GROMACS .gro file of C-alpha atoms in nm:
model
  463
    1MET     CA    1   0.909  -1.719   2.295
    2THR     CA    2   1.270  -1.836   2.328
    3THR     CA    3   1.442  -1.861   1.993
    4SER     CA    4   1.620  -2.183   1.905
    5SER     CA    5   1.989  -2.254   1.861
    6PRO     CA    6   2.120  -2.350   1.517
    7ALA     CA    7   2.117  -2.715   1.628
    8VAL     CA    8   1.734  -2.711   1.638
    9ARG     CA    9   1.584  -2.597   1.310
   10LYS     CA   10   1.251  -2.443   1.231
   11ASP     CA   11   1.077  -2.545   0.912
   12VAL     CA   12   1.036  -2.181   0.812
   13VAL     CA   13   1.140  -1.842   0.946
   14ILE     CA   14   0.943  -1.548   0.806
   15VAL     CA   15   1.116  -1.211   0.837
   16GLY     CA   16   0.876  -0.916   0.825
   17GLY     CA   17   0.524  -0.896   0.966
   18GLY     CA   18   0.352  -0.687   0.700
   19PRO     CA   19   0.084  -0.825   0.465
   20ALA     CA   20   0.328  -1.050   0.274
   21GLY     CA   21   0.480  -1.197   0.590
   22MET     CA   22   0.145  -1.242   0.762
   23ALA     CA   23  -0.002  -1.414   0.456
   24ALA     CA   24   0.297  -1.647   0.428
   25ALA     CA   25   0.285  -1.733   0.798
   26TRP     CA   26  -0.088  -1.802   0.784
   27GLN     CA   27  -0.049  -2.034   0.487
   28LEU     CA   28   0.228  -2.222   0.671
   29ARG     CA   29   0.063  -2.222   1.014
   30ASP     CA   30   0.055  -2.602   1.028
   31ARG     CA   31   0.436  -2.611   1.000
   32ASP     CA   32   0.700  -2.534   1.261
   33ILE     CA   33   0.737  -2.162   1.190
   34VAL     CA   34   0.834  -1.835   1.351
   35LEU     CA   35   0.735  -1.488   1.227
   36LEU     CA   36   0.983  -1.212   1.315
   37GLU     CA   37   0.873  -0.847   1.321
   38GLN     CA   38   1.090  -0.556   1.435
   39ASN     CA   39   0.797  -0.336   1.546
   40ASP     CA   40   0.571  -0.388   1.846
   41VAL     CA   41   0.271  -0.492   1.634
   42LEU     CA   42   0.210  -0.696   1.320
   43GLY     CA   43   0.057  -0.541   1.012
   44GLY     CA   44   0.315  -0.318   0.848
   45ARG     CA   45   0.127  -0.036   0.677
   46THR     CA   46  -0.209  -0.182   0.784
   47LYS     CA   47  -0.195   0.017   1.106
   48SER     CA   48  -0.475   0.177   1.305
   49HIS     CA   49  -0.588   0.278   1.654
   50SER     CA   50  -0.937   0.211   1.792
   51ARG     CA   51  -1.132   0.511   1.921
   52GLY     CA   52  -1.480   0.415   2.042
   53ASP     CA   53  -1.725   0.416   1.750
   54TYR     CA   54  -1.441   0.512   1.514
   55TRP     CA   55  -1.080   0.425   1.439
   56LEU     CA   56  -0.773   0.612   1.322
   57ASN     CA   57  -0.625   0.455   1.008
   58LEU     CA   58  -0.261   0.548   0.957
   59GLY     CA   59  -0.172   0.358   0.641
   60ALA     CA   60  -0.344   0.121   0.397
   61HIS     CA   61  -0.722   0.127   0.427
   62LEU     CA   62  -0.891   0.021   0.100
   63PHE     CA   63  -0.913  -0.352   0.035
   64PRO     CA   64  -1.031  -0.523  -0.287
   65ALA     CA   65  -1.351  -0.715  -0.350
   66ALA     CA   66  -1.424  -1.065  -0.224
   67GLY     CA   67  -1.206  -1.334  -0.379
   68ALA     CA   68  -0.881  -1.141  -0.339
   69HIS     CA   69  -0.606  -1.304  -0.134
   70VAL     CA   70  -0.623  -1.044   0.142
   71ARG     CA   71  -1.002  -1.083   0.162
   72ASN     CA   72  -0.959  -1.461   0.191
   73LEU     CA   73  -0.718  -1.403   0.479
   74MET     CA   74  -0.968  -1.173   0.649
   75ALA     CA   75  -1.241  -1.433   0.606
   76ASP     CA   76  -1.020  -1.707   0.753
   77LEU     CA   77  -0.965  -1.485   1.056
   78GLY     CA   78  -1.333  -1.402   1.096
   79LEU     CA   79  -1.284  -1.029   1.037
   80GLU     CA   80  -1.574  -0.806   0.936
   81THR     CA   81  -1.552  -0.570   0.640
   82VAL     CA   82  -1.772  -0.276   0.548
   83GLU     CA   83  -1.837  -0.131   0.202
   84VAL     CA   84  -1.723   0.219   0.117
   85PRO     CA   85  -2.025   0.401  -0.031
   86GLY     CA   86  -1.879   0.750  -0.057
   87SER     CA   87  -1.733   0.930  -0.355
   88LYS     CA   88  -1.370   0.846  -0.422
   89THR     CA   89  -1.312   1.109  -0.690
   90ALA     CA   90  -1.379   1.442  -0.517
   91VAL     CA   91  -1.136   1.731  -0.572
   92SER     CA   92  -1.058   2.030  -0.352
   93PHE     CA   93  -0.962   2.298  -0.604
   94GLU     CA   94  -0.858   2.662  -0.579
   95GLY     CA   95  -1.050   2.900  -0.805
   96PRO     CA   96  -1.101   3.276  -0.840
   97ARG     CA   97  -1.355   3.265  -0.556
   98GLY     CA   98  -1.145   3.052  -0.327
   99ARG     CA   99  -1.108   2.681  -0.260
  100LYS     CA  100  -1.407   2.452  -0.300
  101VAL     CA  101  -1.469   2.076  -0.291
  102TYR     CA  102  -1.604   1.947  -0.623
  103ASP     CA  103  -1.772   1.608  -0.619
  104ALA     CA  104  -1.883   1.523  -0.972
  105ARG     CA  105  -1.871   1.144  -0.910
  106ARG     CA  106  -1.761   1.099  -1.274
  107ILE     CA  107  -1.411   1.224  -1.335
  108GLU     CA  108  -1.489   1.282  -1.704
  109SER     CA  109  -1.696   1.585  -1.604
  110TYR     CA  110  -1.416   1.774  -1.430
  111PRO     CA  111  -1.296   1.961  -1.740
  112PHE     CA  112  -1.638   2.127  -1.740
  113THR     CA  113  -1.690   2.180  -1.365
  114LEU     CA  114  -1.351   2.287  -1.229
  115PRO     CA  115  -1.273   2.662  -1.245
  116LEU     CA  116  -1.026   2.647  -1.536
  117SER     CA  117  -0.955   2.875  -1.830
  118ALA     CA  118  -1.077   2.761  -2.172
  119ALA     CA  119  -0.721   2.668  -2.271
  120ASP     CA  120  -0.668   2.468  -1.954
  121ARG     CA  121  -1.002   2.291  -1.999
  122ALA     CA  122  -0.889   2.182  -2.344
  123GLN     CA  123  -0.561   2.052  -2.203
  124LEU     CA  124  -0.742   1.860  -1.927
  125VAL     CA  125  -0.969   1.704  -2.190
  126ARG     CA  126  -0.667   1.605  -2.400
  127ALA     CA  127  -0.481   1.453  -2.106
  128GLY     CA  128  -0.798   1.284  -1.981
  129LEU     CA  129  -0.863   1.124  -2.319
  130THR     CA  130  -0.503   1.003  -2.334
  131VAL     CA  131  -0.546   0.837  -1.995
  132ARG     CA  132  -0.890   0.698  -2.081
  133LEU     CA  133  -0.767   0.532  -2.399
  134LYS     CA  134  -0.462   0.390  -2.222
  135VAL     CA  135  -0.680   0.259  -1.938
  136ARG     CA  136  -0.896   0.078  -2.191
  137SER     CA  137  -0.587  -0.088  -2.341
  138TYR     CA  138  -0.448  -0.164  -1.994
  139LEU     CA  139  -0.768  -0.332  -1.875
  140ALA     CA  140  -0.787  -0.538  -2.193
  141ALA     CA  141  -0.424  -0.644  -2.159
  142SER     CA  142  -0.469  -0.734  -1.792
  143ARG     CA  143  -0.719  -1.009  -1.869
  144PRO     CA  144  -0.555  -1.353  -1.833
  145GLN     CA  145  -0.488  -1.531  -2.160
  146PRO     CA  146  -0.589  -1.895  -2.214
  147GLY     CA  147  -0.329  -2.127  -2.065
  148GLU     CA  148  -0.128  -1.839  -1.922
  149THR     CA  149   0.035  -1.881  -1.580
  150ALA     CA  150   0.035  -1.604  -1.321
  151ALA     CA  151   0.408  -1.555  -1.379
  152GLN     CA  152   0.360  -1.526  -1.755
  153ARG     CA  153   0.080  -1.273  -1.709
  154ARG     CA  154   0.296  -1.067  -1.475
  155ASP     CA  155   0.582  -1.071  -1.724
  156ARG     CA  156   0.351  -0.958  -2.004
  157MET     CA  157   0.195  -0.677  -1.799
  158ALA     CA  158   0.536  -0.556  -1.680
  159ARG     CA  159   0.612  -0.474  -2.044
  160PHE     CA  160   0.294  -0.274  -2.101
  161ASP     CA  161   0.421   0.081  -2.160
  162GLY     CA  162   0.687   0.042  -1.894
  163ASP     CA  163   0.974   0.209  -2.081
  164ARG     CA  164   0.864   0.573  -2.041
  165THR     CA  165   0.736   0.785  -1.754
  166PHE     CA  166   0.377   0.885  -1.690
  167GLU     CA  167   0.489   1.245  -1.740
  168ALA     CA  168   0.621   1.156  -2.087
  169LEU     CA  169   0.288   0.993  -2.173
  170LEU     CA  170   0.088   1.304  -2.079
  171GLY     CA  171   0.325   1.556  -2.232
  172ARG     CA  172   0.360   1.918  -2.125
  173LEU     CA  173   0.063   2.041  -1.921
  174PRO     CA  174  -0.033   2.386  -1.789
  175PRO     CA  175   0.028   2.426  -1.414
  176SER     CA  176  -0.336   2.385  -1.307
  177VAL     CA  177  -0.378   2.060  -1.502
  178ASP     CA  178  -0.033   1.932  -1.412
  179ALA     CA  179  -0.121   1.980  -1.044
  180ILE     CA  180  -0.423   1.749  -1.075
  181PHE     CA  181  -0.230   1.458  -1.226
  182ARG     CA  182   0.080   1.516  -1.013
  183THR     CA  183  -0.134   1.513  -0.698
  184ALA     CA  184  -0.303   1.190  -0.808
  185THR     CA  185   0.025   1.006  -0.872
  186ARG     CA  186   0.151   1.101  -0.527
  187ARG     CA  187  -0.111   0.864  -0.389
  188VAL     CA  188   0.106   0.574  -0.517
  189PRO     CA  189   0.325   0.744  -0.375
  190ALA     CA  190   0.541   0.860  -0.668
  191GLU     CA  191   0.616   1.160  -0.885
  192MET     CA  192   0.500   1.176  -1.248
  193ASP     CA  193   0.858   1.185  -1.373
  194GLU     CA  194   0.948   0.873  -1.170
  195LEU     CA  195   0.685   0.608  -1.227
  196SER     CA  196   0.626   0.434  -1.559
  197ALA     CA  197   0.335   0.519  -1.784
  198ALA     CA  198   0.181   0.181  -1.698
  199ALA     CA  199   0.205   0.247  -1.325
  200GLY     CA  200   0.043   0.585  -1.376
  201ILE     CA  201  -0.236   0.435  -1.583
  202SER     CA  202  -0.303   0.175  -1.314
  203ILE     CA  203  -0.399   0.455  -1.072
  204PHE     CA  204  -0.691   0.553  -1.292
  205ALA     CA  205  -0.786   0.205  -1.408
  206GLY     CA  206  -1.001   0.142  -1.100
  207ASN     CA  207  -1.218   0.445  -1.176
  208TRP     CA  208  -1.315   0.304  -1.513
  209ALA     CA  209  -1.313  -0.067  -1.434
  210GLY     CA  210  -1.671  -0.037  -1.310
  211ARG     CA  211  -1.855  -0.287  -1.096
  212ALA     CA  212  -1.678  -0.571  -1.276
  213SER     CA  213  -1.384  -0.529  -1.042
  214GLY     CA  214  -1.609  -0.524  -0.734
  215SER     CA  215  -1.647  -0.263  -0.463
  216PRO     CA  216  -1.358  -0.189  -0.227
  217VAL     CA  217  -1.408  -0.226   0.146
  218ASN     CA  218  -1.266  -0.111   0.477
  219LEU     CA  219  -1.189  -0.338   0.767
  220MET     CA  220  -1.439  -0.277   1.044
  221GLY     CA  221  -1.253  -0.149   1.347
  222GLY     CA  222  -0.953  -0.032   1.145
  223SER     CA  223  -0.687  -0.185   0.923
  224GLY     CA  224  -0.478  -0.279   1.226
  225ARG     CA  225  -0.732  -0.546   1.313
  226LEU     CA  226  -0.565  -0.766   1.050
  227GLY     CA  227  -0.232  -0.777   1.231
  228GLU     CA  228  -0.404  -0.818   1.567
  229ALA     CA  229  -0.600  -1.117   1.439
  230VAL     CA  230  -0.298  -1.289   1.282
  231HIS     CA  231  -0.099  -1.239   1.602
  232GLY     CA  232  -0.386  -1.369   1.811
  233ARG     CA  233  -0.409  -1.688   1.607
  234LEU     CA  234  -0.035  -1.755   1.571
  235GLY     CA  235   0.043  -1.673   1.933
  236GLU     CA  236   0.398  -1.749   2.046
  237ARG     CA  237   0.507  -1.820   1.691
  238VAL     CA  238   0.520  -1.441   1.650
  239VAL     CA  239   0.824  -1.257   1.789
  240LEU     CA  240   0.783  -0.880   1.807
  241GLY     CA  241   1.072  -0.639   1.855
  242ALA     CA  242   1.298  -0.876   1.660
  243GLN     CA  243   1.578  -0.690   1.485
  244VAL     CA  244   1.722  -0.924   1.222
  245SER     CA  245   2.085  -0.851   1.135
  246SER     CA  246   2.158  -1.118   0.874
  247ILE     CA  247   2.021  -1.415   0.684
  248GLU     CA  248   2.292  -1.657   0.576
  249PRO     CA  249   2.236  -1.958   0.350
  250ASP     CA  250   2.399  -2.259   0.515
  251GLY     CA  251   2.401  -2.585   0.322
  252ASP     CA  252   2.047  -2.716   0.296
  253GLY     CA  253   1.904  -2.435   0.511
  254ALA     CA  254   1.977  -2.087   0.639
  255VAL     CA  255   2.074  -1.914   0.962
  256VAL     CA  256   1.893  -1.602   1.084
  257ARG     CA  257   2.075  -1.377   1.331
  258LEU     CA  258   1.866  -1.138   1.537
  259THR     CA  259   1.841  -0.929   1.851
  260THR     CA  260   1.538  -0.912   2.080
  261ALA     CA  261   1.475  -0.775   2.428
  262GLU     CA  262   1.628  -1.099   2.555
  263GLY     CA  263   1.954  -1.038   2.370
  264ARG     CA  264   2.122  -1.178   2.060
  265SER     CA  265   2.015  -1.514   1.922
  266THR     CA  266   2.027  -1.735   1.617
  267ILE     CA  267   1.760  -1.942   1.447
  268ALA     CA  268   1.834  -2.212   1.193
  269ALA     CA  269   1.566  -2.290   0.936
  270ARG     CA  270   1.506  -2.517   0.643
  271HIS     CA  271   1.362  -2.216   0.459
  272VAL     CA  272   1.352  -1.840   0.515
  273ILE     CA  273   1.094  -1.607   0.361
  274VAL     CA  274   1.214  -1.246   0.347
  275ALA     CA  275   0.900  -1.031   0.351
  276THR     CA  276   1.053  -0.686   0.397
  277PRO     CA  277   1.087  -0.390   0.159
  278ALA     CA  278   1.344  -0.466  -0.110
  279PRO     CA  279   1.622  -0.240   0.028
  280VAL     CA  280   1.593  -0.412   0.367
  281ALA     CA  281   1.590  -0.758   0.208
  282ARG     CA  282   1.895  -0.668   0.005
  283SER     CA  283   2.085  -0.562   0.318
  284LEU     CA  284   1.996  -0.875   0.517
  285VAL     CA  285   2.061  -1.165   0.282
  286ALA     CA  286   2.425  -1.272   0.253
  287ASP     CA  287   2.586  -1.398  -0.067
  288LEU     CA  288   2.319  -1.273  -0.304
  289ALA     CA  289   2.394  -1.340  -0.668
  290PRO     CA  290   2.498  -1.010  -0.831
  291GLU     CA  291   2.205  -1.014  -1.073
  292VAL     CA  292   1.954  -1.070  -0.791
  293ASP     CA  293   2.115  -0.794  -0.585
  294LYS     CA  294   2.092  -0.561  -0.884
  295ALA     CA  295   1.725  -0.649  -0.937
  296LEU     CA  296   1.641  -0.573  -0.574
  297GLY     CA  297   1.834  -0.249  -0.608
  298SER     CA  298   1.611  -0.142  -0.898
  299VAL     CA  299   1.297  -0.153  -0.681
  300ALA     CA  300   1.170   0.203  -0.634
  301TYR     CA  301   0.986   0.345  -0.334
  302GLU     CA  302   0.884   0.688  -0.212
  303PRO     CA  303   0.782   0.771   0.145
  304PHE     CA  304   0.446   0.889   0.268
  305VAL     CA  305   0.335   1.068   0.582
  306SER     CA  306  -0.015   1.038   0.722
  307MET     CA  307  -0.206   1.217   0.994
  308ALA     CA  308  -0.524   1.063   1.130
  309VAL     CA  309  -0.760   1.294   1.316
  310LEU     CA  310  -1.059   1.240   1.539
  311THR     CA  311  -1.331   1.504   1.516
  312ARG     CA  312  -1.614   1.609   1.748
  313GLU     CA  313  -1.900   1.729   1.526
  314THR     CA  314  -2.251   1.671   1.661
  315GLY     CA  315  -2.442   1.648   1.335
  316PRO     CA  316  -2.421   1.593   0.958
  317MET     CA  317  -2.120   1.745   0.781
  318PRO     CA  318  -2.058   1.827   0.412
  319TRP     CA  319  -1.799   1.548   0.382
  320ASP     CA  320  -2.023   1.269   0.513
  321ASP     CA  321  -2.092   1.130   0.163
  322ILE     CA  322  -1.731   1.159   0.045
  323TYR     CA  323  -1.455   0.904   0.106
  324ALA     CA  324  -1.155   1.048  -0.081
  325ILE     CA  325  -1.064   1.402  -0.184
  326LEU     CA  326  -0.774   1.498  -0.410
  327THR     CA  327  -0.612   1.814  -0.268
  328PRO     CA  328  -0.376   1.989  -0.514
  329ASP     CA  329  -0.144   2.262  -0.387
  330LEU     CA  330  -0.168   2.171  -0.018
  331SER     CA  331   0.081   2.013   0.224
  332PHE     CA  332  -0.099   1.679   0.178
  333ASN     CA  333  -0.231   1.541  -0.150
  334MET     CA  334  -0.526   1.330  -0.028
  335LEU     CA  335  -0.790   1.360   0.243
  336PHE     CA  336  -0.978   1.043   0.340
  337ASN     CA  337  -1.299   1.021   0.542
  338HIS     CA  338  -1.272   0.692   0.729
  339ALA     CA  339  -1.608   0.744   0.896
  340ASN     CA  340  -1.784   0.736   0.559
  341PRO     CA  341  -1.838   0.356   0.560
  342LEU     CA  342  -2.038   0.398   0.882
  343ARG     CA  343  -2.270   0.664   0.742
  344GLY     CA  344  -2.603   0.512   0.650
  345THR     CA  345  -2.545   0.187   0.841
  346SER     CA  346  -2.722   0.333   1.146
  347ALA     CA  347  -2.807   0.668   1.301
  348ARG     CA  348  -2.516   0.907   1.254
  349ALA     CA  349  -2.300   0.904   1.564
  350ASN     CA  350  -2.133   1.221   1.680
  351GLY     CA  351  -1.774   1.274   1.573
  352GLY     CA  352  -1.572   1.133   1.288
  353SER     CA  353  -1.233   1.017   1.163
  354LEU     CA  354  -1.025   1.162   0.878
  355MET     CA  355  -0.677   1.101   0.740
  356CYS     CA  356  -0.444   1.342   0.562
  357TYR     CA  357  -0.198   1.173   0.327
  358ALA     CA  358   0.120   1.324   0.183
  359GLY     CA  359   0.316   1.115  -0.064
  360ALA     CA  360   0.642   1.136  -0.259
  361ARG     CA  361   0.785   1.491  -0.272
  362LEU     CA  362   0.531   1.621  -0.020
  363ALA     CA  363   0.638   1.347   0.223
  364ARG     CA  364   1.008   1.409   0.163
  365GLU     CA  365   0.955   1.774   0.255
  366VAL     CA  366   0.814   1.693   0.600
  367ILE     CA  367   0.929   1.345   0.703
  368GLY     CA  368   1.230   1.485   0.888
  369LEU     CA  369   1.023   1.739   1.082
  370PRO     CA  370   0.888   1.690   1.435
  371ASP     CA  371   0.538   1.544   1.450
  372ALA     CA  372   0.408   1.865   1.606
  373GLU     CA  373   0.520   2.071   1.306
  374ILE     CA  374   0.366   1.825   1.060
  375GLU     CA  375   0.042   1.839   1.260
  376ARG     CA  376   0.045   2.219   1.249
  377ARG     CA  377   0.088   2.228   0.871
  378PHE     CA  378  -0.168   1.958   0.799
  379ARG     CA  379  -0.428   2.107   1.035
  380GLN     CA  380  -0.382   2.446   0.875
  381ASP     CA  381  -0.456   2.299   0.532
  382LEU     CA  382  -0.746   2.092   0.666
  383GLY     CA  383  -0.908   2.426   0.742
  384ARG     CA  384  -0.855   2.532   0.380
  385VAL     CA  385  -1.044   2.226   0.254
  386TYR     CA  386  -1.325   2.254   0.510
  387PRO     CA  387  -1.313   2.564   0.734
  388GLN     CA  388  -1.542   2.387   0.983
  389LEU     CA  389  -1.259   2.150   1.073
  390ALA     CA  390  -1.052   2.423   1.234
  391ASP     CA  391  -1.244   2.383   1.562
  392LEU     CA  392  -1.345   2.017   1.540
  393VAL     CA  393  -1.020   1.820   1.570
  394THR     CA  394  -0.981   1.657   1.914
  395GLU     CA  395  -0.686   1.427   1.840
  396ALA     CA  396  -0.420   1.399   1.571
  397VAL     CA  397  -0.172   1.113   1.522
  398VAL     CA  398   0.117   1.151   1.276
  399GLN     CA  399   0.274   0.845   1.113
  400LYS     CA  400   0.586   0.846   0.894
  401TRP     CA  401   0.641   0.564   0.643
  402GLU     CA  402   0.981   0.540   0.479
  403HIS     CA  403   0.865   0.291   0.218
  404GLY     CA  404   0.530   0.331   0.045
  405ASN     CA  405   0.402   0.099  -0.224
  406TRP     CA  406   0.650  -0.019  -0.485
  407PHE     CA  407   0.606   0.138  -0.829
  408GLN     CA  408   0.752   0.048  -1.166
  409THR     CA  409   0.998   0.291  -1.321
  410PRO     CA  410   1.141   0.284  -1.674
  411GLY     CA  411   1.457   0.145  -1.511
  412SER     CA  412   1.288  -0.137  -1.320
  413ASP     CA  413   1.426  -0.479  -1.412
  414LEU     CA  414   1.317  -0.765  -1.188
  415ASP     CA  415   1.372  -1.045  -1.439
  416ALA     CA  416   1.670  -1.190  -1.249
  417LEU     CA  417   1.471  -1.193  -0.924
  418LEU     CA  418   1.175  -1.359  -1.093
  419ARG     CA  419   1.403  -1.626  -1.240
  420TYR     CA  420   1.555  -1.678  -0.896
  421ARG     CA  421   1.208  -1.737  -0.747
  422GLU     CA  422   1.147  -2.021  -0.992
  423GLN     CA  423   1.451  -2.219  -0.876
  424PRO     CA  424   1.329  -2.513  -0.663
  425ALA     CA  425   1.657  -2.550  -0.472
  426ASN     CA  426   1.630  -2.208  -0.304
  427VAL     CA  427   1.624  -2.194   0.075
  428VAL     CA  428   1.591  -1.813   0.093
  429HIS     CA  429   1.277  -1.672  -0.069
  430PHE     CA  430   1.152  -1.318  -0.131
  431ALA     CA  431   0.796  -1.190  -0.093
  432GLY     CA  432   0.675  -0.832  -0.133
  433ASP     CA  433   0.449  -0.605  -0.332
  434TYR     CA  434   0.742  -0.537  -0.567
  435LEU     CA  435   0.666  -0.874  -0.730
  436ALA     CA  436   0.358  -0.714  -0.889
  437ALA     CA  437   0.359  -0.618  -1.255
  438VAL     CA  438   0.349  -0.237  -1.236
  439SER     CA  439   0.269  -0.118  -0.882
  440GLY     CA  440   0.230  -0.252  -0.533
  441SER     CA  441  -0.057  -0.271  -0.286
  442VAL     CA  442  -0.167  -0.469   0.017
  443GLU     CA  443  -0.328  -0.721  -0.218
  444GLU     CA  444  -0.011  -0.759  -0.425
  445ALA     CA  445   0.195  -0.808  -0.109
  446THR     CA  446  -0.052  -1.065   0.023
  447THR     CA  447  -0.050  -1.246  -0.311
  448ALA     CA  448   0.330  -1.264  -0.303
  449GLY     CA  449   0.317  -1.404   0.050
  450VAL     CA  450   0.064  -1.670  -0.046
  451GLU     CA  451   0.252  -1.775  -0.359
  452THR     CA  452   0.585  -1.791  -0.178
  453ALA     CA  453   0.433  -1.995   0.104
  454HIS     CA  454   0.292  -2.244  -0.148
  455ALA     CA  455   0.637  -2.282  -0.306
  456VAL     CA  456   0.796  -2.337   0.036
  457ALA     CA  457   0.528  -2.587   0.137
  458ALA     CA  458   0.593  -2.783  -0.182
  459ALA     CA  459   0.968  -2.780  -0.113
  460LEU     CA  460   0.915  -2.903   0.242
  461THR     CA  461   0.699  -3.186   0.113
  462ARG     CA  462   0.970  -3.293  -0.130
  463CYS     CA  463   1.232  -3.317   0.145
   0.00000   0.00000   0.00000
């Protein structure tokens, strides 16, 4: 595609091809739009590689039940999902007799099944009860109130125990118990002394929400199928390898300056949707009001590093019925079995697909290392979780993500940004998972993209 000169305006330019940007572009597909993405594929953290019967997921992989915005997008695109039947609460834990995978299915039983001292069991029970009671309050508070708008609900939930850290909520814990909760929060990714109590509680809410919240799914063929499908449908309205340098409000529109393989260019637009991580958005948009700039600056992220591996087993393995394993005291904090959704759907095929995930501090420790060194460390610890894996890995792909999901901190204050979004005269709009109440996800990013697109569509209609 050849980008336009400022004399010829697009209706909408969307900057950023992750879930928020893709959702916004899809909603506005009947308008004159262009979607700019700096990478060579759409999808953001929904990235994967196809490998025969399997796929290598490198980022987001769990999607919510039917009815969610991201599921609606998948349905529009004709994408197939598959349920995740395996356990999502297994723990690989070091005891006096070595490391073992515990799969109790109900996390309430872990104080009685993990190899802990009597004192540590009591502390795990205390901390678990604290979380359980807070989850109950959180789930009750999250129910929409009669006549409440989505914005009002978000504002209310953002004030649910958001002024202290998750670490402060739990109090002092013995090292073995602290390791369990600290490892769990790194899935966000965040550290316990960074994220708010509410954001920490939200991690565990899904475990106790029951079937009422629906079963999560994977995208058949890998999470990257989402970006492929959006690109396939939008065609030349997608520009990959587009490095945006600035977004400048200009009268009743805005000017986007960018560089592609064809050189420098400029696109004028009636509206611009900035669907990038908050620090990137903050650096791109000119003449931000100080209070909006400050709000974007309060958005917190931690990195994560993943390693997807293809395996070559020729029969059933002990992890076949497990989807997610918490792995305290290793170089990665989660191990995911992305072949699990395929087990039971047909005869078990040879091989498999796993993903190691290191978030927050664990990611910071390795993100600057060469991929080969990260692979060495992760493969070494894979063998500590399941010794069989030492000789089964045939391929490993390392992926570094500078920005994980947004998470609320006690210092988060997005009120000015939320007020800005309500102003109908805006020509520059923001969309990202940081517009959620307490923590981000693919669904929260998609929701932000859909809502922002609706606001832009309404503004275009008024003109």
